[in-house]
CSV table of C-alpha atoms in Angstrom, one decimal:
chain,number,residue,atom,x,y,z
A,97,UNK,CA,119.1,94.6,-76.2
A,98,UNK,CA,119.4,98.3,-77.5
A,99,UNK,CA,121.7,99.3,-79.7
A,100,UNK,CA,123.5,102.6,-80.0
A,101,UNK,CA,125.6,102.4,-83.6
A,102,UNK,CA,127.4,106.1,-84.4
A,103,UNK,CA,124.8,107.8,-83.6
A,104,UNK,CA,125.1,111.7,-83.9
A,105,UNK,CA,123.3,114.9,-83.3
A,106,UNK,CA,123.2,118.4,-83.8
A,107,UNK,CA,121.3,121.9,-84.0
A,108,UNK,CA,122.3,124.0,-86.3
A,109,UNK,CA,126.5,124.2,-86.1
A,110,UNK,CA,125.7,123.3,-82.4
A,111,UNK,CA,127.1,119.9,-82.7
A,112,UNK,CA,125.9,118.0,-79.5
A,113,UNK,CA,127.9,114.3,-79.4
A,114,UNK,CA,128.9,112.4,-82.8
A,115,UNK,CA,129.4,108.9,-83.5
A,116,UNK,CA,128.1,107.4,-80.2
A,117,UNK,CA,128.5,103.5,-80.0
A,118,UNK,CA,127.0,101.4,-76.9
A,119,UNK,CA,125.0,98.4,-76.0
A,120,UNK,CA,122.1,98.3,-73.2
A,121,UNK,CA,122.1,94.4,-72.2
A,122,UNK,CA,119.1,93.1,-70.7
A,123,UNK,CA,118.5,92.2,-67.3
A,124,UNK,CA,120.8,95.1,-66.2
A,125,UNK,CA,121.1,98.6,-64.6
A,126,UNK,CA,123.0,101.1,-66.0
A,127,UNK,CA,123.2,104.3,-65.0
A,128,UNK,CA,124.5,107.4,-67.3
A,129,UNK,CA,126.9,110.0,-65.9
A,130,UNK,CA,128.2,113.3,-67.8
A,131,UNK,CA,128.4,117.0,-66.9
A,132,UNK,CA,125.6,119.9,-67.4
A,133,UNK,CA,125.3,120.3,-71.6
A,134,UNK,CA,127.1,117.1,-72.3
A,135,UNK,CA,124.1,115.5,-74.1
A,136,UNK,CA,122.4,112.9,-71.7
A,137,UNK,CA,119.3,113.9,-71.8
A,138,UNK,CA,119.3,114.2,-75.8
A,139,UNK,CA,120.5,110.5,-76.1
A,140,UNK,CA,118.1,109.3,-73.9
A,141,UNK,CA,115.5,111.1,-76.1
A,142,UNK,CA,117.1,109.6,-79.0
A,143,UNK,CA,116.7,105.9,-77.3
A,144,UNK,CA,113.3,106.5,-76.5
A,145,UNK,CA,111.9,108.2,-79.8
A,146,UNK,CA,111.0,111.5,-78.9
A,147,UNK,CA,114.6,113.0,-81.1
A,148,UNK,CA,115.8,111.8,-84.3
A,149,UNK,CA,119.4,111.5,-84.9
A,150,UNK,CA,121.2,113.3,-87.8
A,151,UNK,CA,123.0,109.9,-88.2
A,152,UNK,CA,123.1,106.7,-86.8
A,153,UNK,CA,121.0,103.5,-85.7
A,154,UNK,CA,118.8,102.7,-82.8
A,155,UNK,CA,118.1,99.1,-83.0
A,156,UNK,CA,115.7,97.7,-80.1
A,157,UNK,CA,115.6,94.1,-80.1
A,158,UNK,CA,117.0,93.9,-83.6
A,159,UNK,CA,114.4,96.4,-85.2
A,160,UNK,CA,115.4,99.5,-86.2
A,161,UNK,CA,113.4,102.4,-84.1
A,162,UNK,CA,113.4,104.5,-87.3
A,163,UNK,CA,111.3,102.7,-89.9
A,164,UNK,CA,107.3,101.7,-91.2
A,165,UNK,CA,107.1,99.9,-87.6
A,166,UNK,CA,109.1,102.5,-85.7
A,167,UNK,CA,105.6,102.9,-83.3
A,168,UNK,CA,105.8,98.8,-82.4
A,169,UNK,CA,109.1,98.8,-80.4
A,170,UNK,CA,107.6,102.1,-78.3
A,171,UNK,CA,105.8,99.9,-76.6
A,172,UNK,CA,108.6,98.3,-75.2
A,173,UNK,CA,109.4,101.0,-73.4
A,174,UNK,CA,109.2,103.3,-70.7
A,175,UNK,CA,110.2,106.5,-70.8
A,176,UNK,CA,110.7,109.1,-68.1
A,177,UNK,CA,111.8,112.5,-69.3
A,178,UNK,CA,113.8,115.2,-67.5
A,179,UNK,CA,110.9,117.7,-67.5
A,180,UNK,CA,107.5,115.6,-67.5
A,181,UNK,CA,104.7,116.2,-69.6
A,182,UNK,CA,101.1,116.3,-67.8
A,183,UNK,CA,97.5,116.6,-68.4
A,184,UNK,CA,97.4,119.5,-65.5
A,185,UNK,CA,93.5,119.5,-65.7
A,186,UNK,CA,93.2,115.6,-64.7
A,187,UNK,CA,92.9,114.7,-61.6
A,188,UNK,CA,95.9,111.7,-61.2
A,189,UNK,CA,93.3,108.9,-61.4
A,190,UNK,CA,92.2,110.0,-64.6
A,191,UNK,CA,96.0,110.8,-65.9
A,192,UNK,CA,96.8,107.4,-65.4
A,193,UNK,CA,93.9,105.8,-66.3
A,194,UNK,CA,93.7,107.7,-70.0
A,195,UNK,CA,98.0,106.1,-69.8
A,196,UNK,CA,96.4,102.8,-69.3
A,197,UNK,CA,93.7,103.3,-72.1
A,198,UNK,CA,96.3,104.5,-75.2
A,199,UNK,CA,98.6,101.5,-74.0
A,200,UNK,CA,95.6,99.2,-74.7
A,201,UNK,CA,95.7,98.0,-71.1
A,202,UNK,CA,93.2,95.4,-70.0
A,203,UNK,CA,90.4,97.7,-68.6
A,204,UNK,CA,89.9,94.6,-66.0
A,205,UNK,CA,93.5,94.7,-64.7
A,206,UNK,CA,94.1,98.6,-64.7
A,207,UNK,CA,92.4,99.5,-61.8
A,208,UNK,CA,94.5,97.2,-59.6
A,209,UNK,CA,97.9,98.2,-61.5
A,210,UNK,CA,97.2,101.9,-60.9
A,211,UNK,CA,95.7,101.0,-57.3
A,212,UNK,CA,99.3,99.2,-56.2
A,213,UNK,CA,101.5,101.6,-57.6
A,214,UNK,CA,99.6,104.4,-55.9
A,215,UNK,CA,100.2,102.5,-52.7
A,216,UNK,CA,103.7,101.7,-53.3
A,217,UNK,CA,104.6,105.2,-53.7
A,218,UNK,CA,102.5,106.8,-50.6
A,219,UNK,CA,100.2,109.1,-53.3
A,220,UNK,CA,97.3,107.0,-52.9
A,221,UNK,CA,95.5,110.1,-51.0
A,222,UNK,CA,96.1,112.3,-53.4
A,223,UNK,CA,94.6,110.4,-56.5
A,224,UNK,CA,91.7,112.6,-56.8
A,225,UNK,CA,93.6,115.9,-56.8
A,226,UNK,CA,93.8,117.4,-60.3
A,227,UNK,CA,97.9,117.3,-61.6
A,228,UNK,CA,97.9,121.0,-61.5
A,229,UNK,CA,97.8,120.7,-57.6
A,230,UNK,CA,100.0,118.9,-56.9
A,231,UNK,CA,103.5,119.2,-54.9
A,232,UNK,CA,106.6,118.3,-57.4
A,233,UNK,CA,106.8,115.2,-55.8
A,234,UNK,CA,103.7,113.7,-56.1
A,235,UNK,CA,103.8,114.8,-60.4
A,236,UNK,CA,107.4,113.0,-60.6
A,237,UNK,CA,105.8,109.7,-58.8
A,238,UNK,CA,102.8,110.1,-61.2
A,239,UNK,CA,105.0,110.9,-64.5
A,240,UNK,CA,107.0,107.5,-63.0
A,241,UNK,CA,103.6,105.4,-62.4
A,242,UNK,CA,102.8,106.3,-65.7
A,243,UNK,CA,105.8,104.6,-67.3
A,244,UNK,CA,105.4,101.5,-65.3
A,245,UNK,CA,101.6,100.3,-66.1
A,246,UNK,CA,102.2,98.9,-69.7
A,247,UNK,CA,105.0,96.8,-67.9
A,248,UNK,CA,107.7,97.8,-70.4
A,249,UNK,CA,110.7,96.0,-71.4
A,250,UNK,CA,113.3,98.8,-71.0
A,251,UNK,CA,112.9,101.7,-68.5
A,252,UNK,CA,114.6,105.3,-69.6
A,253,UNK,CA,114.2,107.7,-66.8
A,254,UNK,CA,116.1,110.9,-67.0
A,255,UNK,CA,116.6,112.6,-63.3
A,256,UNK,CA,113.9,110.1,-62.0
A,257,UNK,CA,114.5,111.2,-58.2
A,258,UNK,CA,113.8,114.8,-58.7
A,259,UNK,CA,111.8,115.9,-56.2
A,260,UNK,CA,111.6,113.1,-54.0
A,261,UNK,CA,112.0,112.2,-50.6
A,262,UNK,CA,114.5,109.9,-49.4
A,263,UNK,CA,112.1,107.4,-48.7
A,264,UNK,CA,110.3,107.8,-52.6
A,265,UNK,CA,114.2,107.7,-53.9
A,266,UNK,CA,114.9,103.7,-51.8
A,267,UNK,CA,111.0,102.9,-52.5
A,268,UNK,CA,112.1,103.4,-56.6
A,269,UNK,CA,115.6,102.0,-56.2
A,270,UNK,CA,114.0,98.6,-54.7
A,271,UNK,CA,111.8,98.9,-57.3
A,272,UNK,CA,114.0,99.1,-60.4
A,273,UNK,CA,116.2,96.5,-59.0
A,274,UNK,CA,113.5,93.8,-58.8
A,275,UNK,CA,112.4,95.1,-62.0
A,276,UNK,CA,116.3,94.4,-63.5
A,277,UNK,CA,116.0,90.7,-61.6
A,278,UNK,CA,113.3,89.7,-63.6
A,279,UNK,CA,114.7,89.9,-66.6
A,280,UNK,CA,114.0,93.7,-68.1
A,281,UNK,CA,116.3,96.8,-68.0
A,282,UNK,CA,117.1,99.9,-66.9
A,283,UNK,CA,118.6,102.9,-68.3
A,284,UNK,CA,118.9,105.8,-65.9
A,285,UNK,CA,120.4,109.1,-66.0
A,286,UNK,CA,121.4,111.2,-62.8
A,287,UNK,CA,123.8,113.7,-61.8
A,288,UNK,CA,124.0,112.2,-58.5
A,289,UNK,CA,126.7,109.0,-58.6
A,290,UNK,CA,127.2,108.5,-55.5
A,291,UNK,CA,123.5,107.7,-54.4
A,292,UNK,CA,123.2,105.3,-56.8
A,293,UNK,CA,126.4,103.3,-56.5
A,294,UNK,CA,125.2,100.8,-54.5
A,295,UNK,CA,122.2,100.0,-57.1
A,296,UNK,CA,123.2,99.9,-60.9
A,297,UNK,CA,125.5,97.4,-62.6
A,298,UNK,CA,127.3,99.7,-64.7
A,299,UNK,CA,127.9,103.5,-65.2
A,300,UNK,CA,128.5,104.6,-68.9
A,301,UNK,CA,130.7,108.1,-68.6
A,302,UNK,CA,130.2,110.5,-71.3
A,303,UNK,CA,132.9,112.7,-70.9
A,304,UNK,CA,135.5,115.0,-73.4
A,305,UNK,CA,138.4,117.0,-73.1
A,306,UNK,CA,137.4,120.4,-74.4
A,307,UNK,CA,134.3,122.3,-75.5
A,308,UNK,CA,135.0,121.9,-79.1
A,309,UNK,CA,135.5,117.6,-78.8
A,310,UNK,CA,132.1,115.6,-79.2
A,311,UNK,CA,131.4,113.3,-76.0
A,312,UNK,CA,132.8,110.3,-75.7
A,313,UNK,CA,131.8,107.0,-74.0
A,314,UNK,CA,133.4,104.6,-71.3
A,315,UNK,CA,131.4,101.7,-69.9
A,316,UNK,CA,132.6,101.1,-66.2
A,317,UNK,CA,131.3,97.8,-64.3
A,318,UNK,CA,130.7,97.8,-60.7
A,319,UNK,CA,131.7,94.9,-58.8
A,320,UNK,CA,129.9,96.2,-55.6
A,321,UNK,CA,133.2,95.0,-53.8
A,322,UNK,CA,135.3,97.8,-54.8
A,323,UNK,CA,133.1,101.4,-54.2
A,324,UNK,CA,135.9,103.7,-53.4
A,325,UNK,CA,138.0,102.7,-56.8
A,326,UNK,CA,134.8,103.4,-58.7
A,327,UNK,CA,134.1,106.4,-57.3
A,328,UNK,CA,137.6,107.9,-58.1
A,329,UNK,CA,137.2,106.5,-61.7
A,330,UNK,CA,133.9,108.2,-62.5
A,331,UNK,CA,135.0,111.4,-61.2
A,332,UNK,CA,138.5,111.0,-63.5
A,333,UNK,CA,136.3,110.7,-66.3
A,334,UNK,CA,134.0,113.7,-65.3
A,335,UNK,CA,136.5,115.9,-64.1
């Protein structure tokens, strides 16, 4: 489980959210939902390392992220940001095989992880073309093969369908649900609801009333039985 306790953050006077309070339960989908500026993306950067909070506790699995061991609960995770980070001069074979190599991935069993997820994600052909090259697709199915090979615990993709077809986006919705099924866990954040209804077990809505309030948090379950309610709900909370 990951643990969100009063967590806050802020640049300068730019205060971003304070004293945010969740839980991520395993074996579960969750998708997060705010407007533009609201602070998704820093929260998820916060989860998965890359920010430190001004105050507050991430606790992964009951270890705190933010200590002597704070590198041994990374690789638990899976982390997708908003705007990917490549090596533009590899080709994608050798991107994701240098991924495989710093996650201490069996050099025997690589090849064939890299191999199917190429496959599953119809990029297969282009495996030899360096990263620079490449359409914005293909990079976002490569930055999202690249969380996957270490088999992580708990996904956090930011915006993972940007970019991709509507074929990629049902290929990586299948694929995070049977991911969820077997036991691990997905946090997701997306500006687009609606697409994802049908997929994730429950939304958390940061929303707040005016600029000068720090976001706050509601944690809505879906049913599956009940779409349109939901819908209306979210979009109450974002309006």
């Amino acid at each position: 489980m990951i643990s969100i306790k009063e967590v806050s953050k802020q640049y300068g006077k730019n205060l971003v959210f304070s004293n945010l309070s969740f839980e991520i339960k395993e074996g579960n989908f969750y998708t997060l939902l705010g407007k533009n500026g609201i602070g998704k993306s820093t929260i998820m950067k916060i989860i998965s390392g890359f920010l430190k909070p001004n105050k507050g506790e991430i606790i992964i699995d009951d270890e705190k992220t933010y200590n002597n061991k704070a590198f041994l609960y990374k690789k638990k995770i899976g982390c997708l940001l908003e705007d990917p980070i490549y090596i533009e001069k590899f080709t994608i074979n050798e991107y994701l095989e240098l991924i495989c190599k710093l996650n201490d991935i069996d050099s025997a069993k690589y090849r064939e992880k890299i191999d199917y997820y190429l496959d599953y994600f119809e990029c297969a052909d282009h495996k030899n073309v360096f990263i620079e090259n490449c359409s914005k697709g293909i990079k976002q199915k490569t930055s999202i093969i690249s969380t996957l090979l270490h088999n992580p615990k708990y996904l956090i993709l930011d915006e993972p369908f940007n970019g991709l077809d509507d074929k990629s986006k049902a290929n990586l919705l299948s694929l995070l649900k049977n991911f969820c099924n077997n036991g691990s866990t997905v946090l997701l954040a997306t500006h687009d609801h609606k697409y994802i209804v049908d997929s994730t077990d429950y939304f958390i809505v940061m929303s707040k009333q005016n600029k000068k309030e720090s976001a706050e948090i509601e944690i809505l379950k879906n049913s599956f039985d009940n779409t349109s309610k939901l819908l209306v709900d979210i979009e109450r909370l974002m309006s």
